[in-house]
PDB file of C-alpha atoms in Angstrom:
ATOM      1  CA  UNK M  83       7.585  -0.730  18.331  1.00  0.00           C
ATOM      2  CA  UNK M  84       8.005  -0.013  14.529  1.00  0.00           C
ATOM      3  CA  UNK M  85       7.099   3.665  13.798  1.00  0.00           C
ATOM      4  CA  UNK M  86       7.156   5.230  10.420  1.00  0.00           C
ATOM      5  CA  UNK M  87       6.538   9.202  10.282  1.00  0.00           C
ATOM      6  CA  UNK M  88       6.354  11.243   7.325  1.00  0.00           C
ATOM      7  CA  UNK M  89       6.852  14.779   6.393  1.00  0.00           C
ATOM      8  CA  UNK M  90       7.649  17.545   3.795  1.00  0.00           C
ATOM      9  CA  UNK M  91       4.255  17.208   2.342  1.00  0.00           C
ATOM     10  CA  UNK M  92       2.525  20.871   1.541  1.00  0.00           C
ATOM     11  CA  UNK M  93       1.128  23.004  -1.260  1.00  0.00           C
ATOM     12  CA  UNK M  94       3.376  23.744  -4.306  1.00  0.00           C
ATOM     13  CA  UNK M  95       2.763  24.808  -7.434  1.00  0.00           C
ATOM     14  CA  UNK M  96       2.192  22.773 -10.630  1.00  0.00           C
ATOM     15  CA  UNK M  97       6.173  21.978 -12.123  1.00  0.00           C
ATOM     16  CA  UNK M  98       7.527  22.927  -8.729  1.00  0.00           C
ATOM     17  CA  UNK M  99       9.243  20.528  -6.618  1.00  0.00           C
ATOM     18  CA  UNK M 100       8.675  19.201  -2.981  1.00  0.00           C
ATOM     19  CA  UNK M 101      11.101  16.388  -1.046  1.00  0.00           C
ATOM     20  CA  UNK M 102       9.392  14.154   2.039  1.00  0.00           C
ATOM     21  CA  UNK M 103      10.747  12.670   4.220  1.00  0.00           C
ATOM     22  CA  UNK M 104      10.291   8.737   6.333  1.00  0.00           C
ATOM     23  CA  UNK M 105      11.936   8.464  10.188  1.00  0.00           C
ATOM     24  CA  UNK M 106      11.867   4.970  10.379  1.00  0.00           C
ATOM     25  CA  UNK M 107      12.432   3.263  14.289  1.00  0.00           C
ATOM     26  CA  UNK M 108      12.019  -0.083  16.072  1.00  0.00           C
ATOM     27  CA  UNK M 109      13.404  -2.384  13.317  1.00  0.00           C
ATOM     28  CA  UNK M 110      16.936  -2.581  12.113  1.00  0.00           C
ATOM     29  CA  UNK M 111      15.917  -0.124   8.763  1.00  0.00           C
ATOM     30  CA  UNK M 112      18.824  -0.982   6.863  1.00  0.00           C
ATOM     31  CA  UNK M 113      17.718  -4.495   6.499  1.00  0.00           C
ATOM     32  CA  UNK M 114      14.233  -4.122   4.885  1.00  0.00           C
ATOM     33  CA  UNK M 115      13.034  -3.026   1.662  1.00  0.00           C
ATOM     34  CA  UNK M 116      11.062   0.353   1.834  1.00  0.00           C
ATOM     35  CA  UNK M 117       7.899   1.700  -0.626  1.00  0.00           C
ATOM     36  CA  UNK M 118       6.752   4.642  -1.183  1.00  0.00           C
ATOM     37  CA  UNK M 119       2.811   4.987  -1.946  1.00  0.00           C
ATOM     38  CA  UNK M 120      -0.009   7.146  -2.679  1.00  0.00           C
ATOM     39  CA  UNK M 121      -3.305   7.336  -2.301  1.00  0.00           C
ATOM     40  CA  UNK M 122      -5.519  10.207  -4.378  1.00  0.00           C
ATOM     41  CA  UNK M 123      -8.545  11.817  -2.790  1.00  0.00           C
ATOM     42  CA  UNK M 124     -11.729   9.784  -2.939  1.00  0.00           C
ATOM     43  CA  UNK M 125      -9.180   6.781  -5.024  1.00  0.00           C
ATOM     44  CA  UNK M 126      -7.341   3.838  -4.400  1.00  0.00           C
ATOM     45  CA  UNK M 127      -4.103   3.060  -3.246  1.00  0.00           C
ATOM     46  CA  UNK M 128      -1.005   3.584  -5.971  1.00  0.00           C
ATOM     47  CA  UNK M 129       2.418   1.999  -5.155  1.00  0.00           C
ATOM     48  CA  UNK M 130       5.169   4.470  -6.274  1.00  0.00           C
ATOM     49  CA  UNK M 131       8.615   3.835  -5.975  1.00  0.00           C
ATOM     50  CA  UNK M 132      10.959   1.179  -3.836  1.00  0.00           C
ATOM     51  CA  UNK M 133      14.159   1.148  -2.510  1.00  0.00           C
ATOM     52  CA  UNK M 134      15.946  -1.989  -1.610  1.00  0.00           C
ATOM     53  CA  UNK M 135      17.654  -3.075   1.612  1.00  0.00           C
ATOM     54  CA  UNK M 136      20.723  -0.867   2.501  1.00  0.00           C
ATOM     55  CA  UNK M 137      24.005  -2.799   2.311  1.00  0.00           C
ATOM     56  CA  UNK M 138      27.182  -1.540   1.905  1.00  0.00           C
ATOM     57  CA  UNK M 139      25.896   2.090   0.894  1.00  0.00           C
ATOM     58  CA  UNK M 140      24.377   0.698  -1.836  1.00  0.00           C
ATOM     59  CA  UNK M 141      20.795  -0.085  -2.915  1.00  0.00           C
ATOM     60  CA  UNK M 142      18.652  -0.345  -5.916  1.00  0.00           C
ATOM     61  CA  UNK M 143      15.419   1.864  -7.043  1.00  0.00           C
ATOM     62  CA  UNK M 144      12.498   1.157  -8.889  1.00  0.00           C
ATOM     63  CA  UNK M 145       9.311   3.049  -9.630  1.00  0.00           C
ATOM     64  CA  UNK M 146       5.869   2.930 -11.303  1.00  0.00           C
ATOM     65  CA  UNK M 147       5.399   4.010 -15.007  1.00  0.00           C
ATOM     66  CA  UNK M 148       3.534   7.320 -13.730  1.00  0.00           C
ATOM     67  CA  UNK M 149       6.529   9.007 -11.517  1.00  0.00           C
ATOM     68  CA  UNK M 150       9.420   7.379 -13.643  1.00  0.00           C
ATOM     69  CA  UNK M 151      11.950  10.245 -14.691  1.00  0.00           C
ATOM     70  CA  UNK M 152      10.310  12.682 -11.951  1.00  0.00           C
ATOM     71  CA  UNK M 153      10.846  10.713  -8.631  1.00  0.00           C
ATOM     72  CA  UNK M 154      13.747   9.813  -7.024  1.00  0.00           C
ATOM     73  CA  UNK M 155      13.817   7.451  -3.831  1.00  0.00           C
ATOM     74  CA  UNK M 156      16.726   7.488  -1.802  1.00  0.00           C
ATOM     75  CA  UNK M 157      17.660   6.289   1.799  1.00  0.00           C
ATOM     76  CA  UNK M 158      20.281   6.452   4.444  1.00  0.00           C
ATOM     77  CA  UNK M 159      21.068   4.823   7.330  1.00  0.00           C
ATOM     78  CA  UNK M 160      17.841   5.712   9.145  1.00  0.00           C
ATOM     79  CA  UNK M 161      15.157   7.318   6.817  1.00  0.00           C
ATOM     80  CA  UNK M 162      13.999   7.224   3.436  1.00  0.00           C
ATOM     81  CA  UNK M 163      12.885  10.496   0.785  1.00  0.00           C
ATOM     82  CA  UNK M 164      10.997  11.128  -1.934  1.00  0.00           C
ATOM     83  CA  UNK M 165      12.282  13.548  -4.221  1.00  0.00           C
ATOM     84  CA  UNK M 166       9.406  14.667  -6.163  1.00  0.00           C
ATOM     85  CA  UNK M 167      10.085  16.720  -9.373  1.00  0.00           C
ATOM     86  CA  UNK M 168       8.076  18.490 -12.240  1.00  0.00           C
ATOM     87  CA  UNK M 169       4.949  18.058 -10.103  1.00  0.00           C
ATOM     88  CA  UNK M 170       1.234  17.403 -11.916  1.00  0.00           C
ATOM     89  CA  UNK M 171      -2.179  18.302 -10.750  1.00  0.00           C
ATOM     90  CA  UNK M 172      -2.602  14.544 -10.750  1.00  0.00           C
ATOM     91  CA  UNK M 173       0.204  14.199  -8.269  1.00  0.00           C
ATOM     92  CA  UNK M 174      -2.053  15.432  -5.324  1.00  0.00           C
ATOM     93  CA  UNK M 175      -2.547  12.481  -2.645  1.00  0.00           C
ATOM     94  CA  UNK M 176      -1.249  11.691   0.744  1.00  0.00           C
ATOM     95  CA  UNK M 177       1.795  10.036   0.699  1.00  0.00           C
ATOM     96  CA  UNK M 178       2.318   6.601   2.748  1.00  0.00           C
ATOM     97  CA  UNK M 179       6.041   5.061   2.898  1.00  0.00           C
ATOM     98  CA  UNK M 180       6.160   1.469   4.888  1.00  0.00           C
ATOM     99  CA  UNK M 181       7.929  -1.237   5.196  1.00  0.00           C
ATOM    100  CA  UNK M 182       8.403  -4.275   2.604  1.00  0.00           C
ATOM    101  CA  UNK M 183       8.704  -7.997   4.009  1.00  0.00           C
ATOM    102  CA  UNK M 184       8.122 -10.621   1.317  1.00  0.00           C
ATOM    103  CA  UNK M 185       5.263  -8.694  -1.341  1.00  0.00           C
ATOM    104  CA  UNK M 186       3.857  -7.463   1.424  1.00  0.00           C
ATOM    105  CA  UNK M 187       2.973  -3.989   3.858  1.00  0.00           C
ATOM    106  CA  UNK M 188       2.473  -4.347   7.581  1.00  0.00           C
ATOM    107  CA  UNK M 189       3.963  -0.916   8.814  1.00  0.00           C
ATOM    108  CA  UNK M 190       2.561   1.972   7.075  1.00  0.00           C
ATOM    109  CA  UNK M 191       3.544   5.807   8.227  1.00  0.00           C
ATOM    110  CA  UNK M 192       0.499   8.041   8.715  1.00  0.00           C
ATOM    111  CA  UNK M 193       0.895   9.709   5.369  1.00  0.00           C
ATOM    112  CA  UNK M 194       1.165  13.486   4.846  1.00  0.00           C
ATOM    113  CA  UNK M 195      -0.462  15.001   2.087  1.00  0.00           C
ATOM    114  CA  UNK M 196       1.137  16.524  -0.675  1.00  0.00           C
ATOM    115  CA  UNK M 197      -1.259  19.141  -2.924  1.00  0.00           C
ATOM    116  CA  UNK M 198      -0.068  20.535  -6.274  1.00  0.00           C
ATOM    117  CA  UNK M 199      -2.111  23.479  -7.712  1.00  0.00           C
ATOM    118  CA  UNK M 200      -2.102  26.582  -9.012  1.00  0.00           C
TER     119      UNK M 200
ATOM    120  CA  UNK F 124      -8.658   2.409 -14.303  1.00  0.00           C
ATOM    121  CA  UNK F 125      -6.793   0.207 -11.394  1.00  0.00           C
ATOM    122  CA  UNK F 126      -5.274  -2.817 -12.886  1.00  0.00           C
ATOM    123  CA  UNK F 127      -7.186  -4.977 -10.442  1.00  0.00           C
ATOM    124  CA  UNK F 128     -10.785  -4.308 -10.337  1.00  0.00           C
ATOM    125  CA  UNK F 129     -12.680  -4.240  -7.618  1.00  0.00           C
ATOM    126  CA  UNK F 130     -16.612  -4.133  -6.634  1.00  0.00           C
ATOM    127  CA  UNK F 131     -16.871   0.128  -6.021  1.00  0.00           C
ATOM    128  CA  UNK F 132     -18.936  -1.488  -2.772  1.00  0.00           C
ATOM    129  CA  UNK F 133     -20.776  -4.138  -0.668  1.00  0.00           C
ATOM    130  CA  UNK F 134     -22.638  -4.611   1.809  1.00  0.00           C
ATOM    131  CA  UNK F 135     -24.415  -7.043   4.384  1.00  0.00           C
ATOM    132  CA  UNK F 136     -26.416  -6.849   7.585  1.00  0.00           C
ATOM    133  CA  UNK F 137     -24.798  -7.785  11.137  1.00  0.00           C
ATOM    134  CA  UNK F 138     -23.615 -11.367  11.420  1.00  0.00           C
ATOM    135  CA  UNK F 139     -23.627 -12.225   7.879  1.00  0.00           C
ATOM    136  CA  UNK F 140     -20.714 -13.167   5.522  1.00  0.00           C
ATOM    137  CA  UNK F 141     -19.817 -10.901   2.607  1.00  0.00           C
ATOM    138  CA  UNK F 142     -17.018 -11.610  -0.045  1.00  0.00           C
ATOM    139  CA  UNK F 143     -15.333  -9.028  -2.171  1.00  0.00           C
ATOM    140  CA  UNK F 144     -13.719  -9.969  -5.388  1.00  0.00           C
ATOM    141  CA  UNK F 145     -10.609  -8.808  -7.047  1.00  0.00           C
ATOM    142  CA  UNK F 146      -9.686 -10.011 -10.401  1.00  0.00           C
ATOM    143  CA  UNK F 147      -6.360  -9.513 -12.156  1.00  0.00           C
ATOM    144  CA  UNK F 148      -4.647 -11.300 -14.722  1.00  0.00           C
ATOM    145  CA  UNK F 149      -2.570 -13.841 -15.342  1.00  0.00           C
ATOM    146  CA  UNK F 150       0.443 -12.179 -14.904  1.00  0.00           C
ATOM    147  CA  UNK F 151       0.212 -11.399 -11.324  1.00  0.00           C
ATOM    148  CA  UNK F 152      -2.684 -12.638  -9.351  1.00  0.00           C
ATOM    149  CA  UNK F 153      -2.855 -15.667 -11.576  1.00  0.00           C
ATOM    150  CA  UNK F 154       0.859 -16.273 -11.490  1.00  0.00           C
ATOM    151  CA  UNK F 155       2.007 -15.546  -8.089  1.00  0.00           C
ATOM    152  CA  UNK F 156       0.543 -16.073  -4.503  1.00  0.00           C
ATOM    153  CA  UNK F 157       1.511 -12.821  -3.143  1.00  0.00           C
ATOM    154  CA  UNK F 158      -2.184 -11.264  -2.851  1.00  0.00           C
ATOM    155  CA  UNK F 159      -2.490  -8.743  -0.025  1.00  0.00           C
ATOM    156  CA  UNK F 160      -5.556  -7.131   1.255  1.00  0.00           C
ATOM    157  CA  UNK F 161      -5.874  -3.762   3.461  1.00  0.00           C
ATOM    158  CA  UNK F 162      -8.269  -2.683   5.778  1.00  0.00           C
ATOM    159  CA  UNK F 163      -8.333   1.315   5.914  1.00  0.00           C
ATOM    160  CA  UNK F 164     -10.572   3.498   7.798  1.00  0.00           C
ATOM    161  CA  UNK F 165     -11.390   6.765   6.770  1.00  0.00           C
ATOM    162  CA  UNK F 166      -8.570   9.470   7.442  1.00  0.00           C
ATOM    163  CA  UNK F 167      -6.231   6.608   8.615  1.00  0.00           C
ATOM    164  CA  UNK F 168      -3.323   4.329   6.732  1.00  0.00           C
ATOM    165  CA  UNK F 169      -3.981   0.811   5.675  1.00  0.00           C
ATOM    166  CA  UNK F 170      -3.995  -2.106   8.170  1.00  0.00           C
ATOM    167  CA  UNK F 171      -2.674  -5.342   6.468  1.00  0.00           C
ATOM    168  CA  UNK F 172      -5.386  -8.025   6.823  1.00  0.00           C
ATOM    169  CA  UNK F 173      -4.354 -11.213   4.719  1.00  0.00           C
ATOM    170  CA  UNK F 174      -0.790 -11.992   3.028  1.00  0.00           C
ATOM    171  CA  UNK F 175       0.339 -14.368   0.009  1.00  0.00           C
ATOM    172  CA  UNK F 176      -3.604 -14.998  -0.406  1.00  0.00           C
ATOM    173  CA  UNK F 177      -4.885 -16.436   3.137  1.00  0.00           C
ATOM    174  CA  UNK F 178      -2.775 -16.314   5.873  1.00  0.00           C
ATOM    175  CA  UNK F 179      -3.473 -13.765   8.221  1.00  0.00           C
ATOM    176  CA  UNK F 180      -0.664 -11.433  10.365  1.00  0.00           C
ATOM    177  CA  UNK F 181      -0.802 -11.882  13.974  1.00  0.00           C
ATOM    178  CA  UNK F 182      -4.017  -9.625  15.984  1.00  0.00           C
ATOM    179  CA  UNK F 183      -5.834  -9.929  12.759  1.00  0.00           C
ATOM    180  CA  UNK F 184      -9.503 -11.466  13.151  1.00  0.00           C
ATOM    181  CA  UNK F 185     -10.062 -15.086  11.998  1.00  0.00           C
ATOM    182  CA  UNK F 186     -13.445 -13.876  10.734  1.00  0.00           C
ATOM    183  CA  UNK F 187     -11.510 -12.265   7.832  1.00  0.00           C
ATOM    184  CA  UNK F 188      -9.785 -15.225   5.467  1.00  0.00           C
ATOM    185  CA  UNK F 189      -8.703 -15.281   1.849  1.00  0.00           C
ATOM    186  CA  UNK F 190      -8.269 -16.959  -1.112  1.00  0.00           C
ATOM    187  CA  UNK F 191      -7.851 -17.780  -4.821  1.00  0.00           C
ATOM    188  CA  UNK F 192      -9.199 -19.103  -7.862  1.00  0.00           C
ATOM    189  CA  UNK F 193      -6.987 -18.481 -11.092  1.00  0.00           C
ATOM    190  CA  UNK F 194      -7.014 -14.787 -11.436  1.00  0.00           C
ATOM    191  CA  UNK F 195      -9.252 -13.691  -9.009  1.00  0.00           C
ATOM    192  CA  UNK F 196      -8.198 -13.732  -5.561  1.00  0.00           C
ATOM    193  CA  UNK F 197     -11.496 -13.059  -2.979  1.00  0.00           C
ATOM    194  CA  UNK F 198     -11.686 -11.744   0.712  1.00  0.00           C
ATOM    195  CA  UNK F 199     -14.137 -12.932   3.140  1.00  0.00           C
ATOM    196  CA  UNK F 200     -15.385 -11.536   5.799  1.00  0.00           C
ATOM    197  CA  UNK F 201     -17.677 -13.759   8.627  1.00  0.00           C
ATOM    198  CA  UNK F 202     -20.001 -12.822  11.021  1.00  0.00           C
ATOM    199  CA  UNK F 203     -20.225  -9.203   9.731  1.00  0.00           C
ATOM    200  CA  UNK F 204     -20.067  -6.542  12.682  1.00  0.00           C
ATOM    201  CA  UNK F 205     -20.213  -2.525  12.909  1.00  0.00           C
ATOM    202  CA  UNK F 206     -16.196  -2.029  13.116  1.00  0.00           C
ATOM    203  CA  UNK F 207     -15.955  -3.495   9.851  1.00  0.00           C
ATOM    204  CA  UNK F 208     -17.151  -1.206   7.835  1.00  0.00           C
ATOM    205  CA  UNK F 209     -14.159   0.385   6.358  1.00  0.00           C
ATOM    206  CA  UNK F 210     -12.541   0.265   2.769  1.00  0.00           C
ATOM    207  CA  UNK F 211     -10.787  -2.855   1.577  1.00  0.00           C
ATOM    208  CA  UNK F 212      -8.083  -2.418  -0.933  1.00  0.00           C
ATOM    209  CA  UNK F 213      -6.370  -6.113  -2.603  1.00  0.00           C
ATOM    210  CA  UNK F 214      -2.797  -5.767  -3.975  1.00  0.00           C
ATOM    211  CA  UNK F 215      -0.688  -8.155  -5.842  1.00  0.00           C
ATOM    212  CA  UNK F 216       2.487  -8.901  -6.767  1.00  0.00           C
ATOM    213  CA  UNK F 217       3.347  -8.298 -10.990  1.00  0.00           C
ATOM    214  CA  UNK F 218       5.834  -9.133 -13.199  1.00  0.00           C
ATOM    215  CA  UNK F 219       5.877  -6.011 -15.148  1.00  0.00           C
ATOM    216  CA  UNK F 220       4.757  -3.463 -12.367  1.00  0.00           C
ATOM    217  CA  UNK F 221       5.982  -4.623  -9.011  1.00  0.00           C
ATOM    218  CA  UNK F 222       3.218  -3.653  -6.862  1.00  0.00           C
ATOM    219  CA  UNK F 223      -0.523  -3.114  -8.278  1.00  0.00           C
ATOM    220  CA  UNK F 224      -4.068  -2.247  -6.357  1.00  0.00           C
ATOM    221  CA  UNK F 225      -7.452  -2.604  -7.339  1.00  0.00           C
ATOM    222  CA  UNK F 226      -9.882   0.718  -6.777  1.00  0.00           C
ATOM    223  CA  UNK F 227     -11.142  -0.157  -3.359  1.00  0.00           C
ATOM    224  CA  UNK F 228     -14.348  -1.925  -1.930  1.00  0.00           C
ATOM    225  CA  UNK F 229     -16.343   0.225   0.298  1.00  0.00           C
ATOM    226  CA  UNK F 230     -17.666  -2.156   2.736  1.00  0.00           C
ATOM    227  CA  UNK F 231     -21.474  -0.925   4.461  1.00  0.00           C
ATOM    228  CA  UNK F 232     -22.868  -2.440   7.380  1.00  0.00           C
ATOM    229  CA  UNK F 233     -27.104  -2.926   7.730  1.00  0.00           C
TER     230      UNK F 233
END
């Protein structure tokens, strides 16, 4: 069974910085792109940031226009982070991280909520 | 603003068809056929529902289906019951920004 389970998510202050976390299981992780996404109170869903598959040590990032030069998404062998720097009022959602098969979602962690204010 | 908009909500009475709309441009919904649509529930993490515009992943009803006309891709839902009301979010695939969402269709059953 695929599980995804996030954590690190909390209250921090705005600029501060806060790292979560993604235990992925049931699926050879290494294999499969990973996203990272968010979803604001009372909003919609926001992708965030990718990582590709995990070959060789190496993999490749990308992120959306809003978190670019403040994220970071990394992975190892068996989970995947969110570094999240130089944190914004309008950074406060719950955080989802899932799996990636061909453009699309079908695991999704439970998400864990990150909340930046003063 | 999402880049795909959606209706804020809809809503039908039990048994009937609805159909929520989700228009983009012609960068991603019109130029790829990687349209995704999410089933969440208040408090809980999306459920994937349809993939590349109307196929649907294994357990998923057949009284949801999908599809597309230029840039608006549209989800259908049949034979409305109580367990679907719920929020429906459509995603597509962009050239420019990977991954993109419309604001989410509250969905209300009568």
């Amino acid at each position: 069974e695929v599980q995804l389970v996030e954590s690190g998510g909390g209250l921090v202050q705005p600029g501060g910085s806060l790292r979560l976390s993604c235990a992925a299981s049931g699926f050879s992780f290494s294999d499969f792109y990973m996203d990272w996404f968010r979803q604001a109170p009372g909003k919609g869903l926001e992708w965030v940031g990718r990582a590709t598959n995990y070959k060789g040590d190496t993999y490749t990032t990308s992120y959306a226009a809003s978190v670019r030069g403040r994220f970071t998404v990394s992975r190892d062998d068996s989970k995947l982070y969110l570094q999240m720097n130089s944190l914004e009022v309008e950074d406060t959602a719950v955080y989802y991280c899932a799996q990636n098969y061909y453009y699309r979602s079908e695991y999704w962690g439970q998400g864990t909520l990150v909340t930046v204010s003063s | 603003q999402s880049p795909l908009t959606q209706p804020s909500s809809v809503s039908g009475s039990l048994g009937q068809s609805i159909t929520i709309s989700c228009t983009g441009t012609s960068g991603d919904i019109g130029a790829y056929n990687y349209v995704t649509w999410y089933q969440q529930y208040p408090g809980k993490a999306p459920k994937l529902i349809i993939y590349d515009v109307n196929n649907r992943p294994s357990g998923v009803s057949f009284r949801f289906s999908g599809s597309k006309s230029g840039n608006t891709a549209s989800l259908t839902i049949s034979g409305l019951r109580a367990e679907d009301e719920a929020d429906y979010h459509c995603s597509a695939h962009s050239s420019t920004r990977s991954v993109i969402f419309g604001g989410g269709t509250r969905v209300t059953v009568l």
